[in-house]
Structures are given as C-alpha cells and as structure tokens.
XYZ file of C-alpha atoms in Angstrom:
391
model
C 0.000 0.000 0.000
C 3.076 2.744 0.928
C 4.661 1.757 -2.348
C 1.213 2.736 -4.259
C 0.686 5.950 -2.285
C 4.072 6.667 -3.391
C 4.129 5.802 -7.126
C 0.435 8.021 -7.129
C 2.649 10.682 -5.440
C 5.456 11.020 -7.779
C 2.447 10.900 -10.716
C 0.813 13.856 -8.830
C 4.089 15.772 -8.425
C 5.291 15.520 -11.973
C 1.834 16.276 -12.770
C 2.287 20.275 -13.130
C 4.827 19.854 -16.359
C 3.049 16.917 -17.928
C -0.436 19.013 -17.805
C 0.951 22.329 -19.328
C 2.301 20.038 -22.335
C -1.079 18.700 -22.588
C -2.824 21.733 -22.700
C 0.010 23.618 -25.072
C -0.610 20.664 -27.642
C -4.469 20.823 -27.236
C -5.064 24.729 -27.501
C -2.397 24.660 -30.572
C -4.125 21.628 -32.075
C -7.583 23.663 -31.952
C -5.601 27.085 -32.600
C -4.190 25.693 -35.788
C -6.858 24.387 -37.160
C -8.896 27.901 -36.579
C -6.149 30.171 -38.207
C -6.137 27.783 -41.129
C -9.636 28.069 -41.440
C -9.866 31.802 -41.321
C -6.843 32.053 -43.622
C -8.999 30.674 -46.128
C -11.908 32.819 -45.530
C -10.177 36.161 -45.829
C -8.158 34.771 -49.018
C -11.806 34.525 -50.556
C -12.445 38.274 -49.147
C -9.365 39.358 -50.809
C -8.480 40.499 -46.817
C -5.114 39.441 -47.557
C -3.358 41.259 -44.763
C -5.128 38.848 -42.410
C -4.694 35.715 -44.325
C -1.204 36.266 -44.126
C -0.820 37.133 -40.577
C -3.137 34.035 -39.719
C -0.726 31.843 -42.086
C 1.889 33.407 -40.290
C 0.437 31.903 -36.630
C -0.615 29.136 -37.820
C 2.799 28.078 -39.160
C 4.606 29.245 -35.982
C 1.816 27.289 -33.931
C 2.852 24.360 -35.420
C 6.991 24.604 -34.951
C 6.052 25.227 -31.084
C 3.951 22.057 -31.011
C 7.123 19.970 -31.992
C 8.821 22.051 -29.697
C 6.491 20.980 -26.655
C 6.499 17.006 -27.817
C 9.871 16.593 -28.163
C 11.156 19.206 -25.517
C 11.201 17.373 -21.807
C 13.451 19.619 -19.962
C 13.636 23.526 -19.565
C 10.233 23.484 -22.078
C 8.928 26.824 -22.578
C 6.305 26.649 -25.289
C 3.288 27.356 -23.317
C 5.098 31.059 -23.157
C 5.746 31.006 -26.411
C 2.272 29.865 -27.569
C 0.902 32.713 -24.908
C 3.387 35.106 -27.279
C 1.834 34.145 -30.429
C -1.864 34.506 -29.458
C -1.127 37.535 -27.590
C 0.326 39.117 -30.965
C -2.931 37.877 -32.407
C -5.199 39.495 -29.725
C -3.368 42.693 -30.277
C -3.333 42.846 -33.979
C -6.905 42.162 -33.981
C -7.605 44.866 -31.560
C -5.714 47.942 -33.542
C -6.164 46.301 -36.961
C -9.246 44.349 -37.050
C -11.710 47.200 -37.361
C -13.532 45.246 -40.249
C -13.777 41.990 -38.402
C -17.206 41.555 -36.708
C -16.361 39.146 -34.778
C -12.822 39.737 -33.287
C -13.955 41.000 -29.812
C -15.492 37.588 -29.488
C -11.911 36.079 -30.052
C -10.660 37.731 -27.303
C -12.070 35.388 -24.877
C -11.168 32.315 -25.847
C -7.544 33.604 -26.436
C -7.298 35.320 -22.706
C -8.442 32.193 -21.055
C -6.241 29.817 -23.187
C -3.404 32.513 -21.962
C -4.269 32.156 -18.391
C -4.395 27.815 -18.342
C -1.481 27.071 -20.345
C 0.763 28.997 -17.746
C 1.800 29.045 -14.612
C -0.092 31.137 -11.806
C 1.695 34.117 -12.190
C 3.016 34.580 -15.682
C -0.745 33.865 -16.089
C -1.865 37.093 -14.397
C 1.179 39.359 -15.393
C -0.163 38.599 -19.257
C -4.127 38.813 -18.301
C -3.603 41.591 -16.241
C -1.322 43.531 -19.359
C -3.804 42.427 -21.724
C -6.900 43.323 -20.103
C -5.191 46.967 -19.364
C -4.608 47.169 -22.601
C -8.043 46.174 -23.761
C -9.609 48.587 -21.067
C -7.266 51.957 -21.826
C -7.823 51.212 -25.811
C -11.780 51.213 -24.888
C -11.816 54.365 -22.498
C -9.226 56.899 -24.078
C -9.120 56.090 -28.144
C -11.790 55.130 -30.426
C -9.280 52.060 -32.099
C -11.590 49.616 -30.493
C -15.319 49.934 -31.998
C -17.861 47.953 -30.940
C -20.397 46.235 -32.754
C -24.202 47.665 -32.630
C -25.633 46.933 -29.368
C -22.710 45.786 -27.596
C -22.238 48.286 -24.274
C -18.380 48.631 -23.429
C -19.411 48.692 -19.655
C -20.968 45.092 -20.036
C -17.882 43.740 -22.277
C -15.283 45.158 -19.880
C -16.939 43.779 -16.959
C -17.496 40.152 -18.900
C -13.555 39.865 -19.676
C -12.464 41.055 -16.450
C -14.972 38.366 -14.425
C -13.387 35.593 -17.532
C -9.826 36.694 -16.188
C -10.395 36.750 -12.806
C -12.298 33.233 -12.804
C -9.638 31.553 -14.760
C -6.839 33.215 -12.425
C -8.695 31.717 -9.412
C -8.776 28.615 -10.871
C -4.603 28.686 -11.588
C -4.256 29.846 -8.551
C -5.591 26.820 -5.834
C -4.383 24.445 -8.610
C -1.054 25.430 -8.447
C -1.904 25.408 -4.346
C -2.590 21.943 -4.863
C 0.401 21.098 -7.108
C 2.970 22.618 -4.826
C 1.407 20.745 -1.557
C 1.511 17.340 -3.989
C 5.002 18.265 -4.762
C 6.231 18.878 -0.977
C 4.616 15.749 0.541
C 6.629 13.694 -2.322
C 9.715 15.563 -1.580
C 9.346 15.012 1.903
C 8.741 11.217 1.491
C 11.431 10.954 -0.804
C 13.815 12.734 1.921
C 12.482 9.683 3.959
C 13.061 7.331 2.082
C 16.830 8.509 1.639
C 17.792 9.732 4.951
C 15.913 8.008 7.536
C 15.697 4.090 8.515
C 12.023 3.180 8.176
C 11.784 1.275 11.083
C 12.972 3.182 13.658
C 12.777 6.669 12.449
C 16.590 7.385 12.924
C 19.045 8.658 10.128
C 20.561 5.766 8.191
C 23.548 4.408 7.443
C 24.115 6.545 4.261
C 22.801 9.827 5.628
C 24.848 9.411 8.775
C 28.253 8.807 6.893
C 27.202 12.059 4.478
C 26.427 14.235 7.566
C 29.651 12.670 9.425
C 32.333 13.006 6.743
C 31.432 17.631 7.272
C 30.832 17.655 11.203
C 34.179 15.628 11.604
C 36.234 18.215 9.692
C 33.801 20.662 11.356
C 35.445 20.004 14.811
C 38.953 18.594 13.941
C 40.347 21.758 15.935
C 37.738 22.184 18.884
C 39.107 21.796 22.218
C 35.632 19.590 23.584
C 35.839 15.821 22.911
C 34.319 13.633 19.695
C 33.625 10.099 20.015
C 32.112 7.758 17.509
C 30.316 5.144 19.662
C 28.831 2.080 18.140
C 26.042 0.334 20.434
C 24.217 -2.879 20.003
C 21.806 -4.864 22.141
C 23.371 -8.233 23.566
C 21.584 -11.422 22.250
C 19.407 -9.722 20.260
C 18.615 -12.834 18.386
C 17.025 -14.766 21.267
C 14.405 -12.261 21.175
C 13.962 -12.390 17.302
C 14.319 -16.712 17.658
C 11.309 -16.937 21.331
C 8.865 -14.216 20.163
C 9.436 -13.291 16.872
C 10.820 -10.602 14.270
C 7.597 -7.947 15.256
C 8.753 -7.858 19.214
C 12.319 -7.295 17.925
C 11.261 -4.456 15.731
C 9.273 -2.784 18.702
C 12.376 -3.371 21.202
C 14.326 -1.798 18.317
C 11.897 1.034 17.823
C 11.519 1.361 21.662
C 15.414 1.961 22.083
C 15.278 4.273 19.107
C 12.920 6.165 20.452
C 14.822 6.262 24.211
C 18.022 7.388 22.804
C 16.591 10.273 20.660
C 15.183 11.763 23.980
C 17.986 10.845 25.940
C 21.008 11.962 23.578
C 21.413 15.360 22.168
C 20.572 15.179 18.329
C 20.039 18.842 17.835
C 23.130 21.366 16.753
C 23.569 24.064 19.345
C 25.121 26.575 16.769
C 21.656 26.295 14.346
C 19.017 24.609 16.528
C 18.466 22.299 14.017
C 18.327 17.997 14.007
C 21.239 16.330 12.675
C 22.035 12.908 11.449
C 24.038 12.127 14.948
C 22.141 9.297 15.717
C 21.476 6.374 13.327
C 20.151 2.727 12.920
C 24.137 1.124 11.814
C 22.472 -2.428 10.818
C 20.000 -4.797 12.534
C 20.636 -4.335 16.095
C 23.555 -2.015 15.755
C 23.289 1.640 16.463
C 25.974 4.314 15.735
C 26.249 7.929 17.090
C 28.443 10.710 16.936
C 28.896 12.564 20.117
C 30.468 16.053 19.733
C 31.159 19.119 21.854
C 31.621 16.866 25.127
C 33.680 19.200 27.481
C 35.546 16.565 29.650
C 36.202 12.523 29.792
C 33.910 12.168 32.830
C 31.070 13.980 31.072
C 31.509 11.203 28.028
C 31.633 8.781 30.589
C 28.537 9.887 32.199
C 26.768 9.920 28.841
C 28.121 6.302 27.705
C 26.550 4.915 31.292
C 23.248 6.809 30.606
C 22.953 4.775 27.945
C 23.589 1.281 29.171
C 20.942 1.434 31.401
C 18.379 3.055 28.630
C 16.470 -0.738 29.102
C 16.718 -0.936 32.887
C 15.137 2.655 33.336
C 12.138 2.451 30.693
C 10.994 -1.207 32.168
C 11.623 -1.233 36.191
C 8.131 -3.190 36.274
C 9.153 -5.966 34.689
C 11.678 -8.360 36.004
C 12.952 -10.001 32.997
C 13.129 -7.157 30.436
C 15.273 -5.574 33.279
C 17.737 -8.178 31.946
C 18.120 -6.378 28.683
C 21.755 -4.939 28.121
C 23.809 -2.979 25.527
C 27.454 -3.733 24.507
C 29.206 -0.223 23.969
C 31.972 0.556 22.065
C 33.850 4.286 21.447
C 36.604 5.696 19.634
C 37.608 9.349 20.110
C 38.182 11.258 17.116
C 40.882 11.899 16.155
C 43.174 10.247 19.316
C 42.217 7.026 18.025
C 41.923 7.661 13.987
C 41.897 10.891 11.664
C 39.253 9.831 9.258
C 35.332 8.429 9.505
C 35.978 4.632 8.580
C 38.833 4.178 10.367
C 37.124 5.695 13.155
C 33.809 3.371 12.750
C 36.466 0.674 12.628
C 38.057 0.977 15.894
C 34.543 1.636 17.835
C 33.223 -1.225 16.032
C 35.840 -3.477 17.576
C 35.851 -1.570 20.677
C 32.393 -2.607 20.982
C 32.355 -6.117 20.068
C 35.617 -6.690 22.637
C 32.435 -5.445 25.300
C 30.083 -7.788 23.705
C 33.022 -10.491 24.485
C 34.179 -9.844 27.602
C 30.799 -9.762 29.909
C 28.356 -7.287 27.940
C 26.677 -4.741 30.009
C 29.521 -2.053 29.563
C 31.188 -0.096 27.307
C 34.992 0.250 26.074
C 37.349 2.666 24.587
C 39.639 1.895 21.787
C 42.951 1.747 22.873
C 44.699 0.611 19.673
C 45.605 -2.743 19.865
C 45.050 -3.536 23.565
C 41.250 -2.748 24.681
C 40.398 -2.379 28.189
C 37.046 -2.398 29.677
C 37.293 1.305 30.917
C 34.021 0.827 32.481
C 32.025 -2.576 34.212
C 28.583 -2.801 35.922
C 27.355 -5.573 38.037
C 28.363 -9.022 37.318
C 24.384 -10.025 38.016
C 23.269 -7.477 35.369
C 26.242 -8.717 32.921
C 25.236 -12.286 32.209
C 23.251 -13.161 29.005
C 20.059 -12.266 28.258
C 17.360 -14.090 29.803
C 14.355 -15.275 27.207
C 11.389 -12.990 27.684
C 8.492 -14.183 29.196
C 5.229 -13.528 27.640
C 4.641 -10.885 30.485
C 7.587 -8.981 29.537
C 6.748 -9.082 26.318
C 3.258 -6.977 27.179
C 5.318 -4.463 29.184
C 7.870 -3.708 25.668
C 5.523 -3.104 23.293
C-alpha cells in the first residue's frame, strides 16, 4: 500500500509539467486548425493582410507544437504559444476594425493565456492584456464595438473571464505545490531516515559525518564515535518473533533520541548524529563533550536506557547494551577508520561480559568501564509478560 501511495505521489508531483504540455498541444491543435480556417476565408475576401498574418500563426503554432512534444526539460512553449496569441489578440484589436467578430476572439484567447501557464506569468499577461483592452476602450476610439454591444458590459465580462480563470490557476497550483512537498518530503524519507525506527541511516549518517568531523577537527571539547548494540538480540527475534524485535528496536530508538542530544547548538536544528548502523547495531556521533567524565557519564546513561524504561518488569530488566567508542581523532583521523576501531571496541564489550562499554585503545582494549556481574550475564528469554510491558 506505501509503495502505491508513493508511485500516485510522484504521478501527482510531476503532474504540473506533464499538464501544461497537454494543454500547449491541445489549444495549438484547436488554434491551428482555426487560423487555417480563417486564412482561407479572408483569401476569398481578398483580406489578404489577415490571411497572411493568420498563415503566419498558424505556421509558428505548429513549430512550437514539436517544440512541446519533443522538448522534456527547460520546455517553454506554453510562453511562447501565450506570445503568439497575444500578438494575435493585439493585432486584432488595432487592426481588425472590419472583423465583426474579433472582440469575441478575445475570450477564448485570454483564457487559453491564463491555463497554459503558470499562476503568475498567467496574471502578469491577463492583467497587461486586459489593461490594454480597457485603456484602448476608455481613451481612443481604435476599439469599436459592434451595434448593441455596451463597453461597460464587455469590460466587466472579460475582467470576471480573467479573474475566474486566475482563481482557478491559482488553488491548482496550491494543490500542485502541496503534492510536490509531501513527495519531496517522502522521498527525503526514504533517503535519509531508517524506516523502522525513524533514525538517520547508514548513508545519511556517513554524508552528515564526513562535514561535522572536519567541522570540529580543531575544537578543544571531545568527539567520540560510539557504536552500540543490544546483547543477544537474536534470542528475542528466535522466542517471540521478528515484530517484538522491531518494537524493542523502535523502543530503544525512540529512548536514545530523547535521551542523547541530536540537535546542533550553533543552528538549533536535528542532525544525522544518531542512526540505525544495521540490525541491532546503532551508531552515534557525540560532539562538543567538554571533559572525559562527562563522556563517561553519557556512555553509562545509555547502558541502562532498558533498565530505566521497564523497572516493572523483572525479565526485560535483563536487557543490556554492549558499547563501544573511539575518540576522534586520538584514536583515527578519518570516519571509517574511526567506525572501525569503535566497532571493535564494541564487540571486545560484547566479548568480555556485555553490560559495559569500552574505549579503543589501539591494539590492547580495556574495559574502561564494568557494571554488576548479576546485570552482565546473558540475556534471559522474555516471558510472555515482559513481552506486554515492551511493546
């Protein structure tokens, strides 16, 4: 079902472009066929200043529809098409005093002006013709107007035409640009963030990593990459199933994104600092830490992220996290070698009781930091009880 909302999206967004080239090709299709038509009427009147000048359109009508059919990218033939039957409109104002029906033209073309483009070059060229029209009615006698036909009631009629057809561009291109931001926005998702637990990703943390690493390769405070994963993860995937794993997962996403810092204190804005690694691995970034013992306090907050969310039940108590940190750029210069060493700091934790967390310290690692031996042994299996209390 997400996958069809999200092919419907991406229609909807690209549907903007694809409907101006629909409507280009249709009014040309229907403007051609009408200059051709009166091209052959006012040959047989002998009016061959407009059979010529309708030719003229016709034939440039026709180059801009190839234009708009074969012309994906930077396509601007509904402007040009608006250019053509704008130098119509204005030729049959000041030169079409023998036409009867030319003011009657003058609708269809303002409205075919208006749909084809955007919102706004759509009122700049209604709003320039119809000041035209209206100054050419009110302080010259070019425009005369056929027996009957009151200049109050015509003026009124092509402003109401504009101002309807504006309104309409107008919430559609509302519409359009709401379309287009939810599919940015989900493709932004999709890119940045892990589905499941609402964290950045692998990708988009290595991306944001790689800048904030040279961004504080000279600040005094500390940076440590520290790689975390739950100990024997798999024996809750293997008694109760992949769908309790994901919500332990998505419970211990959720606790370290309001226990951990994830916003930049120079902008105010989120970062990528925290991230899903893989499965049951989680990787964050810690920067601007003033002193060892603060880092230390922070690493120990988050060992007992399990212990503090589920002091109700005595088996989920049980849960523990393996920790492993390298500080940047004591222990390596660069963002994999850095992942590297708290990736092996970590799993030396995993090895050597669980339930604590280790510095790299090249090759010799030392547990820098141990908790109980009761609260260091394996997991225990979850009991259906426990179970109830995690989700």
């Amino acid at each position: 079902m997400t996958g069809l909302v999200g092919r419907h999206l991406e229609e909807m967004a690209d549907m903007s472009s694809e409907r101006k080239r629909r409507i280009v090709v249709i009014c040309s299709a229907f403007s051609f066929v009408i200059l051709l038509g009166y091209t052959s009427v006012h040959m047989a009147d002998h009016n061959y200043l407009f059979s010529i000048l309708n030719l003229t359109c016709a034939l440039c009508i026709s180059v801009n529809t190839w234009y708009a059919l074969t012309q994906k990218e930077y396509n601007v033939a509904d402007v040009i098409l608006s250019g053509i039957l704008l130098f119509y409109a204005t030729m049959l104002i000041f030169y079409g005093g023998m036409l009867e029906d030319r003011l009657f033209w003058l609708y269809p073309i303002l409205a075919a002006v208006i749909l084809i483009n955007d919102f706004r070059i759509g009122v700049l060229f209604s709003g320039a013709t119809n000041l035209l029209i209206v100054c050419s009615m009110l302080f010259t006698d070019v425009i005369e107007l056929p027996a009957g036909f009151a200049a109050d009631r015509f003026i009124v009629s092509l402003l109401v035409l504009s101002l309807a057809c504006n309104m309409s561009a107008y919430y559609y291109a509302r519409a359009i640009n709401y379309i287009q931001s939810l599919y940015t926005e989900g493709i932004e998702d999709l890119a940045y963030l892990d589905q499941l637990t609402g964290l950045a990703n692998r990708w988009s943390f290595e991306n944001w990593a790689h800048g904030k690493l040279k961004e504080v390769k000279d600040s005094s405070s500390l940076t440590a990459l520290v790689f975390l994963d739950i100990d024997d993860f798999k024996a809750i995937n293997d008694t109760y199933g992949h769908s309790i794993g994901d919500r332990v997962l998505q419970h211990f996403a959720s606790r370290l994104k309001n226990n951990i810092r994830n916003k930049d204190r120079r902008t105010d804005k989120h970062d990528y600092s925290i991230a899903r690694f893989a499965g049951d691995e989680f990787v964050l970034l810690l920067y601007g830490v003033k002193t060892k013992k603060d880092l230390d306090s922070i690493l120990a907050r988050i060992s007992h992220l399990f212990e503090d969310s589920y002091q109700s039940s005595e088996r989920i108590n049980r849960l523990t996290i393996s920790i492993g940190a390298a500080l940047y750029p004591t222990d390596a210069d660069n963002l994999e070698e850095l992942t590297r060493c708290a990736d092996k700091a970590m799993y030396t934790a995993k090895h050597s009781g669980k339930n604590q967390f280790n510095y790299y310290q090249g090759d010799r690692l030392n547990p820098l930091k141990e908790f109980d031996d009761t609260t260091a042994t394996n997991v225990t299996p979850l009991t259906t009880k426990g179970a109830k209390h995690l989700v």
